[in-house]
Coordinates of C-alpha atoms in Angstrom, one line a residue:
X1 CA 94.8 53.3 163.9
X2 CA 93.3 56.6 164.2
X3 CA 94.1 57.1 160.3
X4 CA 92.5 54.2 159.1
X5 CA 89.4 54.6 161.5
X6 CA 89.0 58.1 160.1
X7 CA 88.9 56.8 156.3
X8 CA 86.7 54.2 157.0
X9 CA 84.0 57.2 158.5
X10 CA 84.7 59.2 155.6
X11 CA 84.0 56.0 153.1
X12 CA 80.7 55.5 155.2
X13 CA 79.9 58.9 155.2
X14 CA 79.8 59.4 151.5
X15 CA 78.1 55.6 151.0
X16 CA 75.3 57.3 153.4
X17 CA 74.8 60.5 151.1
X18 CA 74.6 58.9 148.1
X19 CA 71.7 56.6 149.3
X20 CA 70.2 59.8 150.7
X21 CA 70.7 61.5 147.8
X22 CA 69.0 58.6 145.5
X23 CA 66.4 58.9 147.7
X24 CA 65.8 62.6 147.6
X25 CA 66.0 62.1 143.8
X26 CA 62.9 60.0 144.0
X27 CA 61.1 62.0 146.1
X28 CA 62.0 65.1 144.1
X29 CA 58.3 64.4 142.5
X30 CA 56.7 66.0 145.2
X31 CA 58.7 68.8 145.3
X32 CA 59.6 70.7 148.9
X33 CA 57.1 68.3 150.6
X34 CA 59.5 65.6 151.0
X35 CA 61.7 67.7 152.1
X36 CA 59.8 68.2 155.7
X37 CA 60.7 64.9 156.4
X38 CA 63.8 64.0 154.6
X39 CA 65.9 67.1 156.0
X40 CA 65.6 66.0 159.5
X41 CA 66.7 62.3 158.2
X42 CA 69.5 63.7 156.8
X43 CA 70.3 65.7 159.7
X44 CA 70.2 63.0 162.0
X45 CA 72.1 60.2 160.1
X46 CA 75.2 62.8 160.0
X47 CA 76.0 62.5 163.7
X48 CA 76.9 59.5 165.7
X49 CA 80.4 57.9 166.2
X50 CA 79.9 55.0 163.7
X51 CA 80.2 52.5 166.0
X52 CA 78.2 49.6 163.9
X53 CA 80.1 51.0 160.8
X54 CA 83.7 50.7 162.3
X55 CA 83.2 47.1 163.8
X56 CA 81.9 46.0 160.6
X57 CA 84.6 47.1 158.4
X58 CA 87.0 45.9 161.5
X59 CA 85.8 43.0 161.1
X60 CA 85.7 42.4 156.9
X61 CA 89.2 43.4 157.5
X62 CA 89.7 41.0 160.0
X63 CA 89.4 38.5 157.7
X64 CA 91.3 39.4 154.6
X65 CA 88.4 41.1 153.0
X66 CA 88.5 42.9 149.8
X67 CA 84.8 43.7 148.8
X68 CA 85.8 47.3 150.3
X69 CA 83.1 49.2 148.3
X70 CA 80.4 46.3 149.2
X71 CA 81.4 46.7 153.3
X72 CA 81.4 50.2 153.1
X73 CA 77.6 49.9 151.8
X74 CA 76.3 47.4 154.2
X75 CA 78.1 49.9 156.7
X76 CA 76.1 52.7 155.9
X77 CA 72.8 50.2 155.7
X78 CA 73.8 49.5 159.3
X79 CA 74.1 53.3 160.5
X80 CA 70.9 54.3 158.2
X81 CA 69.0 51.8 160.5
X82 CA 70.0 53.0 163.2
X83 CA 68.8 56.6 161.7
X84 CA 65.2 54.4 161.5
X85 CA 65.7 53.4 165.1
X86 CA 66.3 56.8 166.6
X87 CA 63.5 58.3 165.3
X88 CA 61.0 55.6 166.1
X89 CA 62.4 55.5 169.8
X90 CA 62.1 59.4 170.0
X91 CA 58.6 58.8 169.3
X92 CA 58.0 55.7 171.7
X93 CA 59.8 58.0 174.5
X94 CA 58.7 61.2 173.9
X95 CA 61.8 62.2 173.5
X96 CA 62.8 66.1 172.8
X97 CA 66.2 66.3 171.6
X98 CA 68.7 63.8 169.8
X99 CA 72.2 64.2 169.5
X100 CA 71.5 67.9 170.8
X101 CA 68.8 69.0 168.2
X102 CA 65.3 68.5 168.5
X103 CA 64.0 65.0 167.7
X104 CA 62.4 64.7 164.5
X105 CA 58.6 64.9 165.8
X106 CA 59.6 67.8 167.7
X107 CA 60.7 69.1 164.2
X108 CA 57.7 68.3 162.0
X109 CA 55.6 69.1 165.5
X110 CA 56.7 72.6 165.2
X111 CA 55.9 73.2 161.5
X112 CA 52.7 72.3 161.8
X113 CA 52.3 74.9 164.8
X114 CA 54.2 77.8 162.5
X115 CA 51.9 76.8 159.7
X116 CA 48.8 76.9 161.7
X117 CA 47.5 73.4 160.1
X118 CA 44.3 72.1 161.0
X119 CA 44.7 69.3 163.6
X120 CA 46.6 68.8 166.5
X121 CA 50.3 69.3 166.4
X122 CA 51.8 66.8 168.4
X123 CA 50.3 64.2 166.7
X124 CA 50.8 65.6 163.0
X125 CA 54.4 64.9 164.3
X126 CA 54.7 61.6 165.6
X127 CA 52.5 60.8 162.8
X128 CA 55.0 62.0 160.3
X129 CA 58.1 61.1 162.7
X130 CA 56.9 57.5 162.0
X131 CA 57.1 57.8 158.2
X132 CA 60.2 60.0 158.4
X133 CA 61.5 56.4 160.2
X134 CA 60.2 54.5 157.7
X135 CA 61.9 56.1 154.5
X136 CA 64.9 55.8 157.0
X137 CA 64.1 51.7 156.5
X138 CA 63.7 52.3 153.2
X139 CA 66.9 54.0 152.5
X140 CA 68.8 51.4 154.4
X141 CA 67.7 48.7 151.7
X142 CA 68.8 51.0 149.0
X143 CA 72.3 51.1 150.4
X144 CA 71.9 47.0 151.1
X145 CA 70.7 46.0 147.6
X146 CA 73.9 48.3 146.2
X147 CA 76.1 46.2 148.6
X148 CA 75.0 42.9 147.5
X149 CA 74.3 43.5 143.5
X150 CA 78.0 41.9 142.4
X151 CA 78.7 39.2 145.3
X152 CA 78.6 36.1 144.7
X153 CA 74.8 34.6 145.3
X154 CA 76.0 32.5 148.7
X155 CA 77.6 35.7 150.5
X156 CA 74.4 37.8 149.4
X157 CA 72.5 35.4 150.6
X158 CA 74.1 35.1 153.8
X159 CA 74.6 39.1 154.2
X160 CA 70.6 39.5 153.7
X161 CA 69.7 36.7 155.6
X162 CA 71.7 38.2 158.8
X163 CA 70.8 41.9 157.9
X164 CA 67.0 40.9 158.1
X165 CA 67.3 38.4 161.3
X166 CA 69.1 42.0 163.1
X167 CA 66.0 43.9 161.9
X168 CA 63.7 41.7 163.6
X169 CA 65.6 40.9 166.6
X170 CA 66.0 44.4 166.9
X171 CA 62.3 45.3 166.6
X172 CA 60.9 42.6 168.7
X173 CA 63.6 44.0 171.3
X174 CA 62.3 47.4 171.0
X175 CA 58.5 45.9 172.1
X176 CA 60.3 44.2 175.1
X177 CA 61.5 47.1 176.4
X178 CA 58.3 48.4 176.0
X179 CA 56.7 45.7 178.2
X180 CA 59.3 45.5 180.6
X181 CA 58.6 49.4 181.4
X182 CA 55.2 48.7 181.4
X183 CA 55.3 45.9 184.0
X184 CA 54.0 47.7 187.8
X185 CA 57.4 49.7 189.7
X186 CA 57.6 46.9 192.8
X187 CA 58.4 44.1 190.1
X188 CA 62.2 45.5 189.0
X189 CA 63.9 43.4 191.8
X190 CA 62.7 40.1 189.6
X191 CA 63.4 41.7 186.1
X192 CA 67.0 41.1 185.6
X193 CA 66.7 38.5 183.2
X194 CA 63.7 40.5 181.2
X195 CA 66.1 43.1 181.3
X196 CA 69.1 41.3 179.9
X197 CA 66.7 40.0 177.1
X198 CA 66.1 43.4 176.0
X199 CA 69.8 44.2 175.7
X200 CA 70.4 41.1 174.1
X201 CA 67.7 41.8 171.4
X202 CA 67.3 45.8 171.2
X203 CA 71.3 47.1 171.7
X204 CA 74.1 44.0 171.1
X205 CA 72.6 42.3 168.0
X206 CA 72.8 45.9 166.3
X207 CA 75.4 47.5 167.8
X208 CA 77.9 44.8 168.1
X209 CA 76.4 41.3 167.0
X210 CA 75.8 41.6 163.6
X211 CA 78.2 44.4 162.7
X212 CA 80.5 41.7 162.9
X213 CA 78.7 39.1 161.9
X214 CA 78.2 40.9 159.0
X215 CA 81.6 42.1 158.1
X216 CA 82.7 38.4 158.5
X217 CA 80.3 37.6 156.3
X218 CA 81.2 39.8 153.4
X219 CA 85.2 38.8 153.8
X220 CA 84.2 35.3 153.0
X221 CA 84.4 33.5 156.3
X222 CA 83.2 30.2 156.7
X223 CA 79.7 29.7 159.0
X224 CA 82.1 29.1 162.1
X225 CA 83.7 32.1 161.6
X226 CA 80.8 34.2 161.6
X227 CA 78.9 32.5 164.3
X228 CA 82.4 33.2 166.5
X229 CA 82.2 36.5 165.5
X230 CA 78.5 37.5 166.6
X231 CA 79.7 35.8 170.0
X232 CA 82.1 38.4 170.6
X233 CA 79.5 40.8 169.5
X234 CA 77.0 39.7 172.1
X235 CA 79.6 40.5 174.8
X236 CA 81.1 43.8 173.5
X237 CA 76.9 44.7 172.9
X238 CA 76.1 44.0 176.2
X239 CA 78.9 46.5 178.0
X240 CA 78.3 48.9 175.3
X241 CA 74.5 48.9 176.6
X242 CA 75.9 49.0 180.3
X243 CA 78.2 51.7 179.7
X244 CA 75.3 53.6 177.8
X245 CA 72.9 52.7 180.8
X246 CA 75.4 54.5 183.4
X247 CA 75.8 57.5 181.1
X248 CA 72.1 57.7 180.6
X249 CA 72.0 58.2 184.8
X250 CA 75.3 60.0 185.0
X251 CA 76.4 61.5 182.1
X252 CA 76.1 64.9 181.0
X253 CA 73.5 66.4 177.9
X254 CA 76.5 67.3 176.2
X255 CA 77.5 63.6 176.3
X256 CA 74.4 61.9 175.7
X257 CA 72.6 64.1 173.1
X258 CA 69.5 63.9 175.5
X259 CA 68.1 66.1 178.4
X260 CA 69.7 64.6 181.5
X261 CA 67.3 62.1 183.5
X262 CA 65.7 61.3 180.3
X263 CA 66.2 57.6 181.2
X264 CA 64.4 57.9 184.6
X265 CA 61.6 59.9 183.3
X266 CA 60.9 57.4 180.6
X267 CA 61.2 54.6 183.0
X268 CA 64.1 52.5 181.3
X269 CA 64.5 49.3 183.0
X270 CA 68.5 49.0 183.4
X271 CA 70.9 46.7 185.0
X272 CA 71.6 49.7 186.9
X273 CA 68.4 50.4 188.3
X274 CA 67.8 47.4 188.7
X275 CA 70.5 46.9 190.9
X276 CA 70.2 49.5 192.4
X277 CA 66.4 48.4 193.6
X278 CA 68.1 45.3 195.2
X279 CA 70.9 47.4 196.9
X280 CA 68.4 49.9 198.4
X281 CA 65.9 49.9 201.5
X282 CA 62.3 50.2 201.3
X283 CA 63.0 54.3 201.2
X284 CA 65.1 54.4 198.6
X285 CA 62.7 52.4 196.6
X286 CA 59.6 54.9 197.4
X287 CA 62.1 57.9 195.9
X288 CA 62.5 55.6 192.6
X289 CA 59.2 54.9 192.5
X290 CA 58.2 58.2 192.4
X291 CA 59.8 59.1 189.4
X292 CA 60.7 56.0 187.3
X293 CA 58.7 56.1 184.5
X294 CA 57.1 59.4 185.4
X295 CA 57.1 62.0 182.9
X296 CA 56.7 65.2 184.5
X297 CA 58.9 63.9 187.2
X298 CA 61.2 67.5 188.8
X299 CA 64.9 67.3 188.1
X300 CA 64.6 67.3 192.1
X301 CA 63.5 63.8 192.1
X302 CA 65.2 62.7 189.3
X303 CA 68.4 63.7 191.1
X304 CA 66.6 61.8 194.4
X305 CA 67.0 58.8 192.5
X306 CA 70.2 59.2 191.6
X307 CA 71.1 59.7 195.1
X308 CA 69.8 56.5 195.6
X309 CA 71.8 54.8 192.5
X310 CA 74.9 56.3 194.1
X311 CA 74.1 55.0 197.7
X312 CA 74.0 51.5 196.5
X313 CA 77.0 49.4 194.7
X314 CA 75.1 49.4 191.7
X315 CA 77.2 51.7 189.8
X316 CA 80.4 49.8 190.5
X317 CA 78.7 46.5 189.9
X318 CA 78.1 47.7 186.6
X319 CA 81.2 48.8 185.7
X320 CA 82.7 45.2 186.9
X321 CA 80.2 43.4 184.0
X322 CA 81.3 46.2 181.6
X323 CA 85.0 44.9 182.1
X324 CA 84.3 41.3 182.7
X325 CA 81.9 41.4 179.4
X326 CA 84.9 43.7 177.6
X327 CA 87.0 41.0 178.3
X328 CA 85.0 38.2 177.2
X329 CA 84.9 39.7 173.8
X330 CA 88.5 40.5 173.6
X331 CA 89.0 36.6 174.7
X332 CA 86.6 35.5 171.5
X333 CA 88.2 37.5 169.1
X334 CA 91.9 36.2 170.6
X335 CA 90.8 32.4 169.8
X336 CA 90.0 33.6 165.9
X337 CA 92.4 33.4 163.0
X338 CA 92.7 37.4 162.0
X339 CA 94.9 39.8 160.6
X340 CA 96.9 41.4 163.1
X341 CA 95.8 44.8 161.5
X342 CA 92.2 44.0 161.9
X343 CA 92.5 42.8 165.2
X344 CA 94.0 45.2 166.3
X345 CA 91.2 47.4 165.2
X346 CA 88.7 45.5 167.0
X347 CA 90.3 45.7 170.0
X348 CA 91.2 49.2 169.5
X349 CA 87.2 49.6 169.1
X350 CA 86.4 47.5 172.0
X351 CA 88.1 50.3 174.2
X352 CA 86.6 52.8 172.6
X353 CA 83.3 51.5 172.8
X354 CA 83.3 50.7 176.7
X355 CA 85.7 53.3 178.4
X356 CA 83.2 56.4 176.6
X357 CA 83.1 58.9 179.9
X358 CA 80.8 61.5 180.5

């Protein structure tokens, strides 16, 4: 399974430079300039594990599928928006690093410092950071209009119609999770289902949901089919959020791509946290108070809270939804009419997707 996992990166890989490489073709009219932002795109959309690519292609295989060069494009759509994504939530986080380089703000941030530009630097970078984002958008419709060009109208229709519901369940997500981190510290005890909103919308309709959804879609499965397969998506999206929740408290940089205590300082509301808040006594929830949400917040009382975390059952609460949710997907994707190859894959994926480790 390995094998075949590794082609289909490779396939995706390539399907992701040409569309970069179309696009730095256009661009080329403004000579190095566009390269200040479309380097760091470039950069970023090289890392990752694939995740949405590999369900998707799991998925079209799944279900007999044979448009192999038209998956392998709406595959790379998928990981170029979640290129778009990454550097739009740098920005709304203040994040410094991604996947272990600096974030792209940080990047454009620090050429206008070494340039000594008139203005002020930090916001010369989220400023461009938000167009770098956009031609990230952009990109992804180049690879999605390739993808769709010789299908037959009812599947394009269907492949764009889901591709553009994930983009805006996605984006209204990302505002939720704004709000919900907005919302005053002594509310988390009443925010679980806010918080399982914003997973539903933000993480599983991209990361799981419409992947295969999608890859359905393209293999020529009937409306039923499709709508079965998002189901299992929504359950293998929420424990991949979980399992991304615990490694944002626990896991290491090196894991993560991210300073550790990233999550706390930005004030993510989790499962997690949330549970935790329940679990903990009016102490515990001063020390999460103090730096949930908190910037500048010391790794001290970062690590205070996750003192707290560990004091509670929060953490192995969570891991029983990542396994009961795990499960539930498997149990979807049983009750389907696949090829054992692809569902093997998928379940081979789910695994992969929830047992990640620090």
């Amino acid at each position: 399974m390995t094998d075949q996992f590794d082609r289909w990166v490779e396939d995706t890989d390539r399907a992701i430079a040409s569309a970069l490489e179309a696009q730095s073709r256009a661009g080329a009219v403004l000579g190095a300039v566009s390269g200040e932002l479309l380097e760091p795109l470039h950069d970023i959309s090289s890392g990752g594990k694939r995740v949405r690519a590999l369900l998707l292609l799991a998925a079209h295989d799944a279900f007999g599928g044979t448009q192999d060069r038209s998956a392998t494009s709406v595959a790379a759509a998928l990981e170029l928006f979640q290129t778009a994504a990454l550097v739009h939530d740098d920005v709304l986080d203040g994040s410094d690093t991604r996947r272990g380089r600096p974030s792209t703000h940080r990047r454009v941030e620090s050429l206008h410092r070494e340039q000594g530009w008139h203005g002020d630097s930090a916001e010369y970078g989220e400023a461009g950071a938000v167009l770098g984002g956009d031609l990230a958008l952009m990109c992804c419709q180049r690879a999605l209009s390739d993808a769709v060009l010789d299908r037959p109208r009812a599947v394009a229709q269907t492949v764009s119609r889901l591709f553009l519901d994930m983009a805006d369940i996605v984006t209204l997500g990302q505002y939720a999770d704004m709000r919900a981190a907005a919302a005053p510290i002594a509310g988390l005890g009443d925010q679980e289902q806010e918080i399982r909103s914003v997973m539903r919308a933000k993480t599983a309709s991209y990361t799981a949901e419409f992947p295969l959804g999608l890859g359905a879609a393209l293999a020529g499965a009937d409306p039923e089919g499709v709508d079965a397969m998002r189901r299992a998506g929504l359950s293998l999206g929420h424990a991949f959020q979980l399992r991304d929740d615990l490694l944002g408290l626990t896991g290491s940089s090196a894991a993560t791509g991210k300073p550790t205590g990233d999550d706390v300082r930005e004030g993510k509301r989790t499962l997690v946290m949330w549970r935790a808040w329940r679990g903990t006594d009016d102490q515990g929830r001063i020390v999460i108070g103090d730096a949930l949400g908190v910037r500048n917040a010391s790794d001290q009382a970062v690590a205070r809270v996750l003192d707290v975390v560990h004091s509670t059952d929060a953490i192995a609460w969570s891991e029983e939804e990542i396994a009961r949710a795990a499960d539930e997907a498997r149990r979807s994707l049983s009750e389907q009419q696949l090829t054992p190859r692809g569902l093997a894959a998928l379940e081979s994926l789910i695994t992969r997707a929830v047992d990640r480790v620090a």
